[in-house]
PDB file of C-alpha atoms in Angstrom:
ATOM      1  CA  UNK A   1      87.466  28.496 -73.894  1.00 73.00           C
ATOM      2  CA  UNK A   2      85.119  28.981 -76.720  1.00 85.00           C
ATOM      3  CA  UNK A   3      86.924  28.873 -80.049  1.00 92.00           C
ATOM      4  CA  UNK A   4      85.819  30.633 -82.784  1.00 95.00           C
ATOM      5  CA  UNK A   5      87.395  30.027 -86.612  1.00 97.00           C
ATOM      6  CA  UNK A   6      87.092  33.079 -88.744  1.00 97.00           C
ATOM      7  CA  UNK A   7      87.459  32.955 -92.774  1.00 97.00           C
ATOM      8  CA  UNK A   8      88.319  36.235 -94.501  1.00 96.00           C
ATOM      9  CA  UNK A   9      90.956  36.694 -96.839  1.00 94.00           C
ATOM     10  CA  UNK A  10      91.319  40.319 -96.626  1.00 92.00           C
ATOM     11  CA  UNK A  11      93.729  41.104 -93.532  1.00 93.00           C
ATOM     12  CA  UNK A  12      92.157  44.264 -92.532  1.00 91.00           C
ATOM     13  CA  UNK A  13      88.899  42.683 -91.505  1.00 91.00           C
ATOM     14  CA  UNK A  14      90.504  39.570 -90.306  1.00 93.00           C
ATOM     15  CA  UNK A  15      92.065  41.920 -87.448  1.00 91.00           C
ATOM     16  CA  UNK A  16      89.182  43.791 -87.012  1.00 90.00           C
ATOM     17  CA  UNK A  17      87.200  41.001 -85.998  1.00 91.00           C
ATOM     18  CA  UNK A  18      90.314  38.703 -84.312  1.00 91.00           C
ATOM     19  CA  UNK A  19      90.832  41.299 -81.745  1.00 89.00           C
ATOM     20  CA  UNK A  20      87.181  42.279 -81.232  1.00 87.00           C
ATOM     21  CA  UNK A  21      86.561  38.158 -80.523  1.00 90.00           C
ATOM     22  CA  UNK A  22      89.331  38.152 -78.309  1.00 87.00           C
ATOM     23  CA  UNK A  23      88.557  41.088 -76.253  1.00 82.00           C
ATOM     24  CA  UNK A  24      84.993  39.597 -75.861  1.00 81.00           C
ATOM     25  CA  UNK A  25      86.812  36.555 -74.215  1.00 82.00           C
ATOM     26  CA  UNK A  26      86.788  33.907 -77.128  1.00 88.00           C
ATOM     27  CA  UNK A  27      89.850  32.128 -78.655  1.00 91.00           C
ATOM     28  CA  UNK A  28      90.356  32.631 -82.569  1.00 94.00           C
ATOM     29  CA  UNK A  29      92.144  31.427 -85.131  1.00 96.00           C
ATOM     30  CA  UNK A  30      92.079  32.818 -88.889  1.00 97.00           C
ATOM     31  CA  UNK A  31      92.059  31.274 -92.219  1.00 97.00           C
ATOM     32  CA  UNK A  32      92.277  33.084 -95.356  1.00 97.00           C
ATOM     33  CA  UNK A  33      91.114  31.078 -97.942  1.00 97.00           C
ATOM     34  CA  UNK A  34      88.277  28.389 -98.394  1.00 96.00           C
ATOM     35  CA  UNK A  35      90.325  25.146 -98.839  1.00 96.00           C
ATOM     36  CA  UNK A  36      91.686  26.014 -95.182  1.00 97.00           C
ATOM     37  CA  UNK A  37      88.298  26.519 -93.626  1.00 97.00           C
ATOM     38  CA  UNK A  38      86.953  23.174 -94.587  1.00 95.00           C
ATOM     39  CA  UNK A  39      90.122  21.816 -93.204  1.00 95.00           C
ATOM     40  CA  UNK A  40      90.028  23.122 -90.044  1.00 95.00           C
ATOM     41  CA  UNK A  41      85.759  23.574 -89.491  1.00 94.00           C
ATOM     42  CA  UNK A  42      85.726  19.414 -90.142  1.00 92.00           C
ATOM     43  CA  UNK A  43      88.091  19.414 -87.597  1.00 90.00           C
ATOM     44  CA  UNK A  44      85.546  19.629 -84.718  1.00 87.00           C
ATOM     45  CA  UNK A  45      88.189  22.052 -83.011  1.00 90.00           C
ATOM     46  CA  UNK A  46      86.143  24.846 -83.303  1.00 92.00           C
ATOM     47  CA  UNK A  47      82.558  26.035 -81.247  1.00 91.00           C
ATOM     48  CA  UNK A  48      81.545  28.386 -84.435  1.00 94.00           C
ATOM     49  CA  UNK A  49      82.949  29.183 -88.184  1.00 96.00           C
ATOM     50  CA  UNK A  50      82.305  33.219 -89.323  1.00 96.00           C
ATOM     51  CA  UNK A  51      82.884  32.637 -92.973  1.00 95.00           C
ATOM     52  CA  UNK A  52      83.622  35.178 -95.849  1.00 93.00           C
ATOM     53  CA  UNK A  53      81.910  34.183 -99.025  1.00 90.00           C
ATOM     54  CA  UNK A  54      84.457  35.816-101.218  1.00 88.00           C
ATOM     55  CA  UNK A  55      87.418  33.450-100.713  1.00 94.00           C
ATOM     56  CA  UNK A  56      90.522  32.288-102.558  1.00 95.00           C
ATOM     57  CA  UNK A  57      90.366  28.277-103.776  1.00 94.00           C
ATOM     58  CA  UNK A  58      87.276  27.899-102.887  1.00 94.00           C
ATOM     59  CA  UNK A  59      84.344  30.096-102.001  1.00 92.00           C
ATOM     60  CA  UNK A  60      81.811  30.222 -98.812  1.00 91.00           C
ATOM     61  CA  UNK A  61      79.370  28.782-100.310  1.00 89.00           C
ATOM     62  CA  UNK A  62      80.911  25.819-100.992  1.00 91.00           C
ATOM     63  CA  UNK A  63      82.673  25.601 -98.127  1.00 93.00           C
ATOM     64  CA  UNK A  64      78.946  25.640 -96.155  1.00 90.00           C
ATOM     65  CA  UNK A  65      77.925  23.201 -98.869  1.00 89.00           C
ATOM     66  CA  UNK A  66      80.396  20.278 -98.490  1.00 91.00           C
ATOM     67  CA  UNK A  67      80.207  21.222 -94.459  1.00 90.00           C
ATOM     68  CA  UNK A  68      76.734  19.995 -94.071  1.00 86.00           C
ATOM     69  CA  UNK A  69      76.244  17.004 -96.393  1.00 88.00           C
ATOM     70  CA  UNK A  70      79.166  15.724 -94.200  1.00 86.00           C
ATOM     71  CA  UNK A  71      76.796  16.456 -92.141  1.00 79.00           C
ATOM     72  CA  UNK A  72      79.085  18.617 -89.527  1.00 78.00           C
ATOM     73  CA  UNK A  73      76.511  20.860 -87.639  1.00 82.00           C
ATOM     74  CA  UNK A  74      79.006  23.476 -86.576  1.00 88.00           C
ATOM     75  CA  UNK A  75      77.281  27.079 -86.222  1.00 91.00           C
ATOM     76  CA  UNK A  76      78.224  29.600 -89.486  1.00 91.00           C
ATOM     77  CA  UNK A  77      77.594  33.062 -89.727  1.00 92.00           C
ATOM     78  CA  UNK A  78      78.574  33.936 -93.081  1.00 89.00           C
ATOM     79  CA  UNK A  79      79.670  37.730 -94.386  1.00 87.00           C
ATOM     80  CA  UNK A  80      80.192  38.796 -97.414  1.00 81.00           C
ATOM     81  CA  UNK A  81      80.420  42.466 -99.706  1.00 75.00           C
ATOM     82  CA  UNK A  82      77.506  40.844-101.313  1.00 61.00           C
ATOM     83  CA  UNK A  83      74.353  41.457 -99.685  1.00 56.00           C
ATOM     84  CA  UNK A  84      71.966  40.805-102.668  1.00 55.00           C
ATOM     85  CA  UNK A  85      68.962  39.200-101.437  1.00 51.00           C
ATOM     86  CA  UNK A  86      69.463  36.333-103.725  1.00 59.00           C
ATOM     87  CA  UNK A  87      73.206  35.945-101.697  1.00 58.00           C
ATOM     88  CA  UNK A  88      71.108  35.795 -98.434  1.00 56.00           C
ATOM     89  CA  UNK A  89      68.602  33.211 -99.325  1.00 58.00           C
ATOM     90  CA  UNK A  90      71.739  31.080-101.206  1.00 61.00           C
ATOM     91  CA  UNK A  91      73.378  31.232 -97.647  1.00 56.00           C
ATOM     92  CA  UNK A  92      70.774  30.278 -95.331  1.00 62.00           C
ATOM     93  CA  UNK A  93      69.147  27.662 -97.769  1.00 66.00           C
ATOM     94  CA  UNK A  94      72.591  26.157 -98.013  1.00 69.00           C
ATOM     95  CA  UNK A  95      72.338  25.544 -94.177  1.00 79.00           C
ATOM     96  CA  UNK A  96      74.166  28.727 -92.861  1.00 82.00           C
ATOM     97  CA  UNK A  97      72.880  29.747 -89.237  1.00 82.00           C
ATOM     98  CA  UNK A  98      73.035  33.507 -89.998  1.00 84.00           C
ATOM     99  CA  UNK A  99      74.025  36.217 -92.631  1.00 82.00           C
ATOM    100  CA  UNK A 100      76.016  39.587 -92.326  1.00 84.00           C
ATOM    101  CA  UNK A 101      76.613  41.915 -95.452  1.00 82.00           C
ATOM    102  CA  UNK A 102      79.655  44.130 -94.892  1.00 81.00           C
ATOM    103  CA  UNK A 103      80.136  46.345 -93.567  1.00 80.00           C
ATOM    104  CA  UNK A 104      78.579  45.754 -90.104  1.00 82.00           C
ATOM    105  CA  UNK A 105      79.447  46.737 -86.664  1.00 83.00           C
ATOM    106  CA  UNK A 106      81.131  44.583 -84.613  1.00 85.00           C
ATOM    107  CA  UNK A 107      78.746  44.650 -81.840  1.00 82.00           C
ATOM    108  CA  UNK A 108      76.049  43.447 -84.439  1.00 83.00           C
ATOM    109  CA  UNK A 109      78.677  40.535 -85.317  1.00 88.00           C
ATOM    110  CA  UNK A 110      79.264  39.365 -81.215  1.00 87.00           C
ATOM    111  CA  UNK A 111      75.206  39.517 -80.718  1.00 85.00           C
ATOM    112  CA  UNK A 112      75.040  37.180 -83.480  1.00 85.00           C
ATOM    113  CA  UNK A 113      77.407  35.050 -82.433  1.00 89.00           C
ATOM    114  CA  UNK A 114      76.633  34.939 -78.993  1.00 85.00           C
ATOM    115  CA  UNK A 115      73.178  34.055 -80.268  1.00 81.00           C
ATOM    116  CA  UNK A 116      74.176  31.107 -82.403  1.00 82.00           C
ATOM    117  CA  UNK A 117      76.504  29.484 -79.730  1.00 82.00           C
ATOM    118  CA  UNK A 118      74.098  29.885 -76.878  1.00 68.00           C
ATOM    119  CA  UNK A 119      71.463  26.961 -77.964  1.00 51.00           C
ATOM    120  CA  UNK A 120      74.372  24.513 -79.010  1.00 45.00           C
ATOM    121  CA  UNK A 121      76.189  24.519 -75.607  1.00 46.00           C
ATOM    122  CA  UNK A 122      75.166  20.565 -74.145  1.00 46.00           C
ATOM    123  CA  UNK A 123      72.495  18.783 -74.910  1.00 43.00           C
ATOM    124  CA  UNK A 124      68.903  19.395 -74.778  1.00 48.00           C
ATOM    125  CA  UNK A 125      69.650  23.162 -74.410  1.00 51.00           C
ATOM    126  CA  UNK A 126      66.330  25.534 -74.710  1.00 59.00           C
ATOM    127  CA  UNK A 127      65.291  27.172 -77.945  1.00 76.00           C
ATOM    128  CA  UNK A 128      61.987  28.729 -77.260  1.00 86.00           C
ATOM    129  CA  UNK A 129      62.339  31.121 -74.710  1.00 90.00           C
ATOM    130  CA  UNK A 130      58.568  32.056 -73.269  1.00 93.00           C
ATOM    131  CA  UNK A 131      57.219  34.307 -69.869  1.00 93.00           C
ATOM    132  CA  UNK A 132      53.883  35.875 -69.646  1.00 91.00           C
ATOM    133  CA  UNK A 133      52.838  36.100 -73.381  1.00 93.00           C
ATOM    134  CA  UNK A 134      55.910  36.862 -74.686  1.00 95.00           C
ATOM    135  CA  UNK A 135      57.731  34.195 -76.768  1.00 94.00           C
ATOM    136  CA  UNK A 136      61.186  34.229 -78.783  1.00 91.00           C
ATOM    137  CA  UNK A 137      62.168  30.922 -80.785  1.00 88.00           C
ATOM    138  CA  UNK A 138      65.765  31.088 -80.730  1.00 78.00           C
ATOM    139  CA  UNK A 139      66.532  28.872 -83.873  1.00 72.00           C
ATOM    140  CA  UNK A 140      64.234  30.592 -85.995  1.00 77.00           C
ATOM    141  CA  UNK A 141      64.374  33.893 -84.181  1.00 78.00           C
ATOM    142  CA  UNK A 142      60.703  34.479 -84.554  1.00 87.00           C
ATOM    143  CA  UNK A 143      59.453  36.645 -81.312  1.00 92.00           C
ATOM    144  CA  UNK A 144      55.319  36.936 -80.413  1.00 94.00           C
ATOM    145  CA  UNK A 145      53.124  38.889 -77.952  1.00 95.00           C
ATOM    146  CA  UNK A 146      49.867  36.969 -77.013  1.00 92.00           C
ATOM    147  CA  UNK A 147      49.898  35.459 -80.543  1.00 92.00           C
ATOM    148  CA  UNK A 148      51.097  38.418 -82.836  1.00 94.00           C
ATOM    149  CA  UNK A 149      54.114  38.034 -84.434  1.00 94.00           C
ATOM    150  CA  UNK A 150      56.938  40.791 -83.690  1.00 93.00           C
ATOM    151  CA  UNK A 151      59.512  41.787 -86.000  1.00 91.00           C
ATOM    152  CA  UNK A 152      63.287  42.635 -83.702  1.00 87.00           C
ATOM    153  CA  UNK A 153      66.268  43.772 -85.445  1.00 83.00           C
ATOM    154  CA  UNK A 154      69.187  41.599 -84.304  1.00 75.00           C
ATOM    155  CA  UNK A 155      70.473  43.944 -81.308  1.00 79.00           C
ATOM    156  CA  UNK A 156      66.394  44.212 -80.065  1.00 87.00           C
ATOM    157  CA  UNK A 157      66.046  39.848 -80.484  1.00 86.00           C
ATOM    158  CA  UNK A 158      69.757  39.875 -78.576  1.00 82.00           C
ATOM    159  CA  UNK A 159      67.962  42.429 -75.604  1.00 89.00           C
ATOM    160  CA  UNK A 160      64.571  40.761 -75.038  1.00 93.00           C
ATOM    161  CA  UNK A 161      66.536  37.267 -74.736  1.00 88.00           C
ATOM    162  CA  UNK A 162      68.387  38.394 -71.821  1.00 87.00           C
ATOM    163  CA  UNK A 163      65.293  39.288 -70.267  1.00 93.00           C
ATOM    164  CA  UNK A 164      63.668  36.448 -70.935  1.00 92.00           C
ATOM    165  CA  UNK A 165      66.710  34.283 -69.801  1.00 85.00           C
ATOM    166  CA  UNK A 166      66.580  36.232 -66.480  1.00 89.00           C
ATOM    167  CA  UNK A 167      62.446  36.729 -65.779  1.00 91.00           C
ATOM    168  CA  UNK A 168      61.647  39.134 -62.559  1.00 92.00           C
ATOM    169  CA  UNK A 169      65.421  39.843 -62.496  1.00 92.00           C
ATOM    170  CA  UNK A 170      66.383  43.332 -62.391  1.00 93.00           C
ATOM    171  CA  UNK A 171      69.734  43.577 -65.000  1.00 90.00           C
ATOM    172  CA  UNK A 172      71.706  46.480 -64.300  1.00 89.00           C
ATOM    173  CA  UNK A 173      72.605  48.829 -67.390  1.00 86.00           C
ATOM    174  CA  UNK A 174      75.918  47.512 -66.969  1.00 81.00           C
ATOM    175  CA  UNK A 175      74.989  43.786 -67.364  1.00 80.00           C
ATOM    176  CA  UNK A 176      72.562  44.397 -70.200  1.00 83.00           C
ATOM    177  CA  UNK A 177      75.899  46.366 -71.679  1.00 77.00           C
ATOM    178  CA  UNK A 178      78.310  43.760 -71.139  1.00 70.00           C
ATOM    179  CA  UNK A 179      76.010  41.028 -72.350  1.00 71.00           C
ATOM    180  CA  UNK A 180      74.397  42.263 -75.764  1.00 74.00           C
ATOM    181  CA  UNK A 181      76.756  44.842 -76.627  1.00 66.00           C
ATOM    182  CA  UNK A 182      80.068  43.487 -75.413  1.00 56.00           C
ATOM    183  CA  UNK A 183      81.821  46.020 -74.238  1.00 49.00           C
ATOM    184  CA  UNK A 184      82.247  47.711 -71.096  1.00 43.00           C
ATOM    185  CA  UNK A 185      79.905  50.200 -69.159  1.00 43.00           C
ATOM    186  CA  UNK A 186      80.712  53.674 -69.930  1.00 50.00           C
ATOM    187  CA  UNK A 187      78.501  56.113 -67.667  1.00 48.00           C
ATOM    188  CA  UNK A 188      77.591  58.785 -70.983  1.00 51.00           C
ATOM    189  CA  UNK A 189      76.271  55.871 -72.911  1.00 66.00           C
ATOM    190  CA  UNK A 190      72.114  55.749 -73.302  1.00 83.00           C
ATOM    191  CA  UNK A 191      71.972  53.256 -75.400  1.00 85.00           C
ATOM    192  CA  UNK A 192      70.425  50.778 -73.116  1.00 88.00           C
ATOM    193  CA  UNK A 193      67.468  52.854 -72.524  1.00 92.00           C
ATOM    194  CA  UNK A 194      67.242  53.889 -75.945  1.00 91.00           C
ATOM    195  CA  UNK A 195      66.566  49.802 -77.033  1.00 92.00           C
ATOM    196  CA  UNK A 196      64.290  49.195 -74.099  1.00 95.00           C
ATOM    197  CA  UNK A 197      62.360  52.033 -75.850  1.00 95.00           C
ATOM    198  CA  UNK A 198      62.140  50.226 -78.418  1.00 95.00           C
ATOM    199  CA  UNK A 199      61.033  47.029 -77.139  1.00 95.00           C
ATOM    200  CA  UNK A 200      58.191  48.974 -75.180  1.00 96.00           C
ATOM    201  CA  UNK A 201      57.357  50.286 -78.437  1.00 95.00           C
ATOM    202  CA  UNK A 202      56.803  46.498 -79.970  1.00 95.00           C
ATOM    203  CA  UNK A 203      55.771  44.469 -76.901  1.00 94.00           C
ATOM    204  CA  UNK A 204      53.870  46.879 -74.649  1.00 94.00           C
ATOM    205  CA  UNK A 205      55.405  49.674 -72.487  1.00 93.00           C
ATOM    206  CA  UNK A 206      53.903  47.741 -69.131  1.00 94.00           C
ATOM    207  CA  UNK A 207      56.121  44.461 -69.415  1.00 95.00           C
ATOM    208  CA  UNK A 208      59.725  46.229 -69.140  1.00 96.00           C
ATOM    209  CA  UNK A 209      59.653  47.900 -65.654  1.00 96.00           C
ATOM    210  CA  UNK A 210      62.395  50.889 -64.741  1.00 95.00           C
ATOM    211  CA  UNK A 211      64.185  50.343 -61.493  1.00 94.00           C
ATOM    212  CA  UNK A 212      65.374  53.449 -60.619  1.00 91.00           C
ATOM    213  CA  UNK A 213      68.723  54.161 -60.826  1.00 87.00           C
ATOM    214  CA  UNK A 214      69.658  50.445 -61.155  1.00 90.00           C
ATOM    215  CA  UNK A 215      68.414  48.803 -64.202  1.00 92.00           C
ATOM    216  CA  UNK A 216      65.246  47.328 -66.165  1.00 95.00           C
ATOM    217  CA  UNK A 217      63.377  44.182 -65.393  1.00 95.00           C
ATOM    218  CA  UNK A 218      60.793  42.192 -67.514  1.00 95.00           C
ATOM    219  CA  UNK A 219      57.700  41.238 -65.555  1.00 94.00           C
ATOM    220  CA  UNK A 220      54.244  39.782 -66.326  1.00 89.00           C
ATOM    221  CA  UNK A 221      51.561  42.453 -67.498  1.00 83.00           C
ATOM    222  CA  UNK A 222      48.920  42.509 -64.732  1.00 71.00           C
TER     223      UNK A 222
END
């Protein structure tokens, strides 16, 4: 089972997102202050580290910097009340893999991390995904059409790489639910077709195809 070591001091949170984690199907265990997340991150016991910058004995940032000169390349998303832009640039300078300022949705924290931990399971695992003109680098999570660059909020970069994981496959509502979104299918909910708008709106109406009454599929523009 995927493991995933969360850092956050304030038990509210640290509930919040244990039982969200769990309920997506990963194992957790919680730290609450820095001196224990080094511990247990250089542990290599652990598939990803969500780290609070705020911490008791010693803060994210330092935890993230004595992580990577030791050279550990586990995946961090960091969070933190902070979101100066100055806070954002410290954190992914400093070798963090992603940034959330609080507060976020939960959803928005499983796409990311289901985004970080795809590319580091095995060896050799792909990180440009590319089909018919379309292409989404998924370590610097830069997306193109035919050349132009395309700007995708997080839950929009976590849609078109199911698609493009799955070309000419038609995903059921249900799939594309489970997958990005994490939780389960309810029948009222639009908000599938409400993102696919969106991505028609950025990458060109013709290259996401409605099945009717099933699902969406991405196909080559013809």
């Amino acid at each position: 089972m995927t493991t995933i070591l969360i850092a956050e001091d304030e038990e509210r949170i640290a509930r919040f997102m244990e039982k969200g984690l769990r309920s997506a199907g990963y194992g957790t265990h919680v730290v609450t202050d820095g001196v224990s997340a080094l511990e247990h991150a250089a542990s290599g016991d652990y598939d990803l580290l969500v780290l609070d910058v705020g911490l008791p004995r010693m803060d994210g940032f330092m935890v993230l910097k004595v992580l990577r000169s030791m050279d550990h390349h586990l995946p961090i998303v960091m969070c933190t009340a902070r979101d100066a832009v100055e806070d954002t640039v410290a954190g992914l300078e400093g070798g963090a893999d992603d940034y959330l300022a609080k507060p976020f949705r939960f959803e928005e924290l499983l796409a990311r991390i289901r985004t970080r931990l795809r590319p580091a399971q095995g060896t050799g695992a792909t990180t440009v995904l590319e089909h018919g003109g379309l292409r989404l680098d998924l370590t610097t999570r830069l997306a193109s059409v035919d050349g132009r660059d395309v700007q995708l909020s997080a839950r929009e970069f976590a849609l078109l790489r199911e698609f493009l994981e799955h070309p000419q496959q038609v995903l059921s509502r249900e799939q594309l639910l489970s997958r990005v979104w994490g939780y389960d299918f309810d029948g009222s909910s639009n908000v599938v077709d409400v993102y696919v708008r969106y991505l028609r709106g950025k990458l060109g109406a013709e290259r996401l195809a409605t099945v009717r009454g099933v699902g969406y599929r991405l196909v080559t523009p013809g």
